[in-house]
PDB file of C-alpha atoms in Angstrom:
ATOM      1  CA  UNK A   1       0.000   0.000   0.000  1.00 50.00           C
ATOM      2  CA  UNK A   2       2.829   2.305   0.483  1.00 53.00           C
ATOM      3  CA  UNK A   3       3.537   2.441  -3.201  1.00 56.00           C
ATOM      4  CA  UNK A   4      -0.039   3.461  -3.828  1.00 56.00           C
ATOM      5  CA  UNK A   5       0.300   6.180  -1.231  1.00 56.00           C
ATOM      6  CA  UNK A   6       3.494   7.532  -2.865  1.00 55.00           C
ATOM      7  CA  UNK A   7       1.821   7.760  -6.235  1.00 55.00           C
ATOM      8  CA  UNK A   8      -1.079   9.613  -4.698  1.00 56.00           C
ATOM      9  CA  UNK A   9       1.271  12.222  -3.116  1.00 57.00           C
ATOM     10  CA  UNK A  10       3.160  12.764  -6.378  1.00 56.00           C
ATOM     11  CA  UNK A  11      -0.047  13.499  -8.209  1.00 61.00           C
ATOM     12  CA  UNK A  12      -0.871  16.313  -5.781  1.00 69.00           C
ATOM     13  CA  UNK A  13       2.390  18.210  -6.521  1.00 67.00           C
ATOM     14  CA  UNK A  14       2.415  20.495  -9.516  1.00 65.00           C
ATOM     15  CA  UNK A  15       4.601  19.344 -12.358  1.00 64.00           C
ATOM     16  CA  UNK A  16       8.216  20.285 -11.631  1.00 68.00           C
ATOM     17  CA  UNK A  17      10.105  22.578 -13.954  1.00 71.00           C
ATOM     18  CA  UNK A  18      13.465  24.271 -13.761  1.00 77.00           C
ATOM     19  CA  UNK A  19      12.915  27.561 -12.055  1.00 84.00           C
ATOM     20  CA  UNK A  20      15.371  30.380 -11.626  1.00 85.00           C
ATOM     21  CA  UNK A  21      16.023  31.471  -8.106  1.00 89.00           C
ATOM     22  CA  UNK A  22      16.134  35.133  -7.130  1.00 90.00           C
ATOM     23  CA  UNK A  23      19.873  34.853  -6.630  1.00 92.00           C
ATOM     24  CA  UNK A  24      20.398  33.516 -10.163  1.00 91.00           C
ATOM     25  CA  UNK A  25      18.155  36.206 -11.613  1.00 92.00           C
ATOM     26  CA  UNK A  26      20.122  38.979  -9.867  1.00 93.00           C
ATOM     27  CA  UNK A  27      23.450  37.402 -10.881  1.00 94.00           C
ATOM     28  CA  UNK A  28      22.456  37.254 -14.558  1.00 93.00           C
ATOM     29  CA  UNK A  29      20.954  40.743 -14.531  1.00 95.00           C
ATOM     30  CA  UNK A  30      23.931  42.384 -12.822  1.00 95.00           C
ATOM     31  CA  UNK A  31      26.410  40.413 -14.963  1.00 95.00           C
ATOM     32  CA  UNK A  32      24.660  41.485 -18.158  1.00 95.00           C
ATOM     33  CA  UNK A  33      24.494  45.137 -17.082  1.00 96.00           C
ATOM     34  CA  UNK A  34      28.187  45.079 -16.101  1.00 96.00           C
ATOM     35  CA  UNK A  35      29.172  43.535 -19.453  1.00 96.00           C
ATOM     36  CA  UNK A  36      27.108  46.152 -21.296  1.00 95.00           C
ATOM     37  CA  UNK A  37      28.798  49.020 -19.418  1.00 96.00           C
ATOM     38  CA  UNK A  38      32.276  47.499 -19.854  1.00 95.00           C
ATOM     39  CA  UNK A  39      31.692  47.158 -23.601  1.00 94.00           C
ATOM     40  CA  UNK A  40      30.601  50.803 -23.698  1.00 94.00           C
ATOM     41  CA  UNK A  41      33.935  51.791 -22.136  1.00 93.00           C
ATOM     42  CA  UNK A  42      36.206  49.380 -24.047  1.00 94.00           C
ATOM     43  CA  UNK A  43      34.822  49.670 -27.597  1.00 92.00           C
ATOM     44  CA  UNK A  44      35.819  53.346 -28.042  1.00 91.00           C
ATOM     45  CA  UNK A  45      39.349  52.450 -26.912  1.00 91.00           C
ATOM     46  CA  UNK A  46      39.541  49.651 -29.456  1.00 90.00           C
ATOM     47  CA  UNK A  47      38.185  51.975 -32.170  1.00 88.00           C
ATOM     48  CA  UNK A  48      40.785  54.604 -31.219  1.00 87.00           C
ATOM     49  CA  UNK A  49      43.593  52.037 -31.500  1.00 86.00           C
ATOM     50  CA  UNK A  50      42.415  50.490 -34.771  1.00 85.00           C
ATOM     51  CA  UNK A  51      41.215  53.653 -36.565  1.00 82.00           C
ATOM     52  CA  UNK A  52      44.641  54.750 -37.898  1.00 74.00           C
ATOM     53  CA  UNK A  53      45.058  51.352 -39.535  1.00 78.00           C
ATOM     54  CA  UNK A  54      41.682  51.670 -41.265  1.00 77.00           C
ATOM     55  CA  UNK A  55      42.252  55.215 -42.535  1.00 72.00           C
ATOM     56  CA  UNK A  56      43.025  55.570 -46.232  1.00 67.00           C
ATOM     57  CA  UNK A  57      46.461  57.047 -46.658  1.00 60.00           C
ATOM     58  CA  UNK A  58      46.696  59.273 -49.676  1.00 56.00           C
ATOM     59  CA  UNK A  59      49.845  60.276 -51.391  1.00 58.00           C
ATOM     60  CA  UNK A  60      51.949  62.759 -49.494  1.00 61.00           C
ATOM     61  CA  UNK A  61      51.449  66.331 -50.463  1.00 77.00           C
ATOM     62  CA  UNK A  62      54.239  68.216 -52.132  1.00 83.00           C
ATOM     63  CA  UNK A  63      54.893  71.913 -51.646  1.00 86.00           C
ATOM     64  CA  UNK A  64      56.087  74.304 -54.360  1.00 88.00           C
ATOM     65  CA  UNK A  65      59.415  75.694 -53.112  1.00 88.00           C
ATOM     66  CA  UNK A  66      61.640  77.175 -55.835  1.00 89.00           C
ATOM     67  CA  UNK A  67      62.056  77.684 -59.552  1.00 90.00           C
ATOM     68  CA  UNK A  68      64.331  75.137 -61.179  1.00 90.00           C
ATOM     69  CA  UNK A  69      66.252  77.912 -62.945  1.00 89.00           C
ATOM     70  CA  UNK A  70      67.388  79.316 -59.574  1.00 90.00           C
ATOM     71  CA  UNK A  71      68.969  76.052 -58.390  1.00 90.00           C
ATOM     72  CA  UNK A  72      72.768  75.870 -58.668  1.00 88.00           C
ATOM     73  CA  UNK A  73      75.473  73.397 -57.674  1.00 89.00           C
ATOM     74  CA  UNK A  74      76.058  75.462 -54.526  1.00 90.00           C
ATOM     75  CA  UNK A  75      73.583  74.617 -51.722  1.00 90.00           C
ATOM     76  CA  UNK A  76      70.995  77.341 -51.187  1.00 90.00           C
ATOM     77  CA  UNK A  77      68.625  77.767 -48.275  1.00 91.00           C
ATOM     78  CA  UNK A  78      64.940  77.922 -49.201  1.00 91.00           C
ATOM     79  CA  UNK A  79      62.159  78.614 -46.717  1.00 90.00           C
ATOM     80  CA  UNK A  80      58.648  77.382 -47.389  1.00 88.00           C
ATOM     81  CA  UNK A  81      55.383  76.973 -45.516  1.00 87.00           C
ATOM     82  CA  UNK A  82      53.479  73.776 -44.998  1.00 80.00           C
ATOM     83  CA  UNK A  83      49.863  73.679 -43.837  1.00 79.00           C
ATOM     84  CA  UNK A  84      49.386  71.177 -41.033  1.00 77.00           C
ATOM     85  CA  UNK A  85      46.369  69.929 -39.153  1.00 74.00           C
ATOM     86  CA  UNK A  86      46.834  69.196 -35.455  1.00 74.00           C
ATOM     87  CA  UNK A  87      43.531  67.919 -34.144  1.00 69.00           C
ATOM     88  CA  UNK A  88      41.131  70.776 -34.841  1.00 73.00           C
ATOM     89  CA  UNK A  89      43.902  73.374 -35.126  1.00 78.00           C
ATOM     90  CA  UNK A  90      45.065  74.307 -38.624  1.00 81.00           C
ATOM     91  CA  UNK A  91      48.417  76.112 -38.770  1.00 87.00           C
ATOM     92  CA  UNK A  92      51.267  76.966 -41.117  1.00 87.00           C
ATOM     93  CA  UNK A  93      54.672  75.532 -40.284  1.00 84.00           C
ATOM     94  CA  UNK A  94      57.705  77.345 -41.642  1.00 88.00           C
ATOM     95  CA  UNK A  95      60.283  74.838 -42.895  1.00 88.00           C
ATOM     96  CA  UNK A  96      63.734  75.116 -44.434  1.00 90.00           C
ATOM     97  CA  UNK A  97      65.550  73.023 -47.046  1.00 92.00           C
ATOM     98  CA  UNK A  98      69.040  73.157 -48.520  1.00 90.00           C
ATOM     99  CA  UNK A  99      68.605  72.591 -52.276  1.00 93.00           C
ATOM    100  CA  UNK A 100      71.274  72.044 -54.926  1.00 91.00           C
ATOM    101  CA  UNK A 101      72.054  70.255 -58.193  1.00 91.00           C
ATOM    102  CA  UNK A 102      74.629  67.481 -58.264  1.00 86.00           C
ATOM    103  CA  UNK A 103      77.232  67.070 -61.020  1.00 85.00           C
ATOM    104  CA  UNK A 104      74.725  65.160 -63.197  1.00 88.00           C
ATOM    105  CA  UNK A 105      72.167  67.992 -62.857  1.00 86.00           C
ATOM    106  CA  UNK A 106      69.828  66.066 -60.540  1.00 90.00           C
ATOM    107  CA  UNK A 107      68.186  68.257 -57.905  1.00 91.00           C
ATOM    108  CA  UNK A 108      68.065  67.140 -54.303  1.00 89.00           C
ATOM    109  CA  UNK A 109      67.155  68.807 -51.029  1.00 92.00           C
ATOM    110  CA  UNK A 110      68.534  68.209 -47.545  1.00 92.00           C
ATOM    111  CA  UNK A 111      66.866  68.801 -44.218  1.00 91.00           C
ATOM    112  CA  UNK A 112      68.736  71.336 -42.056  1.00 91.00           C
ATOM    113  CA  UNK A 113      68.156  69.359 -38.839  1.00 90.00           C
ATOM    114  CA  UNK A 114      71.392  67.991 -37.361  1.00 89.00           C
ATOM    115  CA  UNK A 115      71.246  64.266 -36.619  1.00 87.00           C
ATOM    116  CA  UNK A 116      73.222  64.727 -33.400  1.00 86.00           C
ATOM    117  CA  UNK A 117      70.793  66.684 -31.211  1.00 86.00           C
ATOM    118  CA  UNK A 118      68.429  68.423 -33.619  1.00 87.00           C
ATOM    119  CA  UNK A 119      70.011  71.873 -34.033  1.00 88.00           C
ATOM    120  CA  UNK A 120      69.857  73.676 -37.391  1.00 90.00           C
ATOM    121  CA  UNK A 121      72.884  73.377 -39.656  1.00 90.00           C
ATOM    122  CA  UNK A 122      74.152  76.107 -41.955  1.00 89.00           C
ATOM    123  CA  UNK A 123      76.166  76.004 -45.179  1.00 88.00           C
ATOM    124  CA  UNK A 124      79.649  77.590 -44.970  1.00 84.00           C
ATOM    125  CA  UNK A 125      78.818  78.967 -41.538  1.00 83.00           C
ATOM    126  CA  UNK A 126      82.194  78.027 -39.994  1.00 82.00           C
ATOM    127  CA  UNK A 127      85.560  79.233 -41.384  1.00 84.00           C
ATOM    128  CA  UNK A 128      87.272  76.066 -40.129  1.00 84.00           C
ATOM    129  CA  UNK A 129      85.061  73.871 -42.304  1.00 80.00           C
ATOM    130  CA  UNK A 130      84.671  75.513 -45.742  1.00 86.00           C
ATOM    131  CA  UNK A 131      82.169  74.044 -48.196  1.00 86.00           C
ATOM    132  CA  UNK A 132      80.465  72.000 -45.481  1.00 89.00           C
ATOM    133  CA  UNK A 133      77.283  72.098 -43.452  1.00 90.00           C
ATOM    134  CA  UNK A 134      78.116  72.965 -39.855  1.00 89.00           C
ATOM    135  CA  UNK A 135      76.082  72.622 -36.669  1.00 89.00           C
ATOM    136  CA  UNK A 136      76.732  75.493 -34.257  1.00 87.00           C
ATOM    137  CA  UNK A 137      75.575  73.550 -31.185  1.00 86.00           C
ATOM    138  CA  UNK A 138      78.085  70.725 -30.879  1.00 85.00           C
ATOM    139  CA  UNK A 139      80.405  71.001 -33.878  1.00 83.00           C
ATOM    140  CA  UNK A 140      78.923  68.349 -36.146  1.00 88.00           C
ATOM    141  CA  UNK A 141      79.650  68.880 -39.825  1.00 87.00           C
ATOM    142  CA  UNK A 142      78.561  67.308 -43.103  1.00 90.00           C
ATOM    143  CA  UNK A 143      79.732  67.370 -46.718  1.00 89.00           C
ATOM    144  CA  UNK A 144      77.698  68.746 -49.669  1.00 88.00           C
ATOM    145  CA  UNK A 145      75.631  65.567 -49.980  1.00 87.00           C
ATOM    146  CA  UNK A 146      74.854  65.459 -46.272  1.00 87.00           C
ATOM    147  CA  UNK A 147      77.358  62.775 -45.260  1.00 89.00           C
ATOM    148  CA  UNK A 148      78.229  63.016 -41.575  1.00 89.00           C
ATOM    149  CA  UNK A 149      81.928  63.829 -41.091  1.00 88.00           C
ATOM    150  CA  UNK A 150      82.128  64.384 -37.327  1.00 84.00           C
ATOM    151  CA  UNK A 151      80.026  64.068 -34.149  1.00 83.00           C
ATOM    152  CA  UNK A 152      76.672  63.216 -35.791  1.00 83.00           C
ATOM    153  CA  UNK A 153      75.770  59.504 -35.945  1.00 87.00           C
ATOM    154  CA  UNK A 154      73.914  59.651 -39.296  1.00 90.00           C
ATOM    155  CA  UNK A 155      73.837  61.764 -42.483  1.00 92.00           C
ATOM    156  CA  UNK A 156      71.350  64.603 -42.941  1.00 91.00           C
ATOM    157  CA  UNK A 157      67.887  63.495 -44.050  1.00 92.00           C
ATOM    158  CA  UNK A 158      66.598  64.507 -47.464  1.00 92.00           C
ATOM    159  CA  UNK A 159      63.279  65.624 -48.890  1.00 90.00           C
ATOM    160  CA  UNK A 160      61.471  63.752 -51.641  1.00 90.00           C
ATOM    161  CA  UNK A 161      61.936  66.035 -54.668  1.00 91.00           C
ATOM    162  CA  UNK A 162      59.584  66.408 -57.654  1.00 91.00           C
ATOM    163  CA  UNK A 163      60.197  68.642 -60.658  1.00 90.00           C
ATOM    164  CA  UNK A 164      57.107  69.900 -62.483  1.00 88.00           C
ATOM    165  CA  UNK A 165      56.512  72.786 -64.890  1.00 89.00           C
ATOM    166  CA  UNK A 166      59.753  74.576 -64.006  1.00 90.00           C
ATOM    167  CA  UNK A 167      59.287  74.291 -60.229  1.00 91.00           C
ATOM    168  CA  UNK A 168      60.844  72.208 -57.476  1.00 92.00           C
ATOM    169  CA  UNK A 169      58.302  70.528 -55.170  1.00 91.00           C
ATOM    170  CA  UNK A 170      59.333  69.029 -51.854  1.00 91.00           C
ATOM    171  CA  UNK A 171      57.540  66.143 -50.171  1.00 86.00           C
ATOM    172  CA  UNK A 172      58.165  64.166 -47.017  1.00 86.00           C
ATOM    173  CA  UNK A 173      61.521  63.804 -45.270  1.00 87.00           C
ATOM    174  CA  UNK A 174      63.234  60.442 -45.762  1.00 90.00           C
ATOM    175  CA  UNK A 175      66.621  59.001 -44.703  1.00 91.00           C
ATOM    176  CA  UNK A 176      69.505  60.057 -46.916  1.00 87.00           C
ATOM    177  CA  UNK A 177      70.081  57.566 -49.739  1.00 82.00           C
ATOM    178  CA  UNK A 178      72.828  59.526 -51.476  1.00 81.00           C
ATOM    179  CA  UNK A 179      75.584  58.608 -49.054  1.00 81.00           C
ATOM    180  CA  UNK A 180      76.610  55.328 -47.456  1.00 69.00           C
TER     181      UNK A 180
END
């Protein structure tokens, strides 16, 4: 009879189903809200880190600097302005280049920034080193093609040069390829 009694008790209970306890409900709700807020904080950081990779890089802009007819085999200092965007601030940067023709008539331009500590070099500015670029800060000097002769660890950088319609255009600064 006991088995009959057990069956009778089981029939009085409602059918069992998996129910969520209050503790589980709060755990899932708080976990989901925390994950949502964390994603809201982390996704902008990931976008900030990845955005430069996704940006389309156009060709570098070149700036009209000097007439080709004015370029000689003697280095000449030319000043030019470059428009630059820094965040929301648009400004004009004043830059300098030493431009000359080599023996084959090819035009090239050197950056005036010394590779030792970043001072500005000048052409024939020291009597002890004629026909050389000289840095007044620490005595570094370079030959006509920008090769480092003393103090500086590397040669002067050069600009990418384009010649169009009788004008010299300068582009980005690259490591010097003229000297070894």
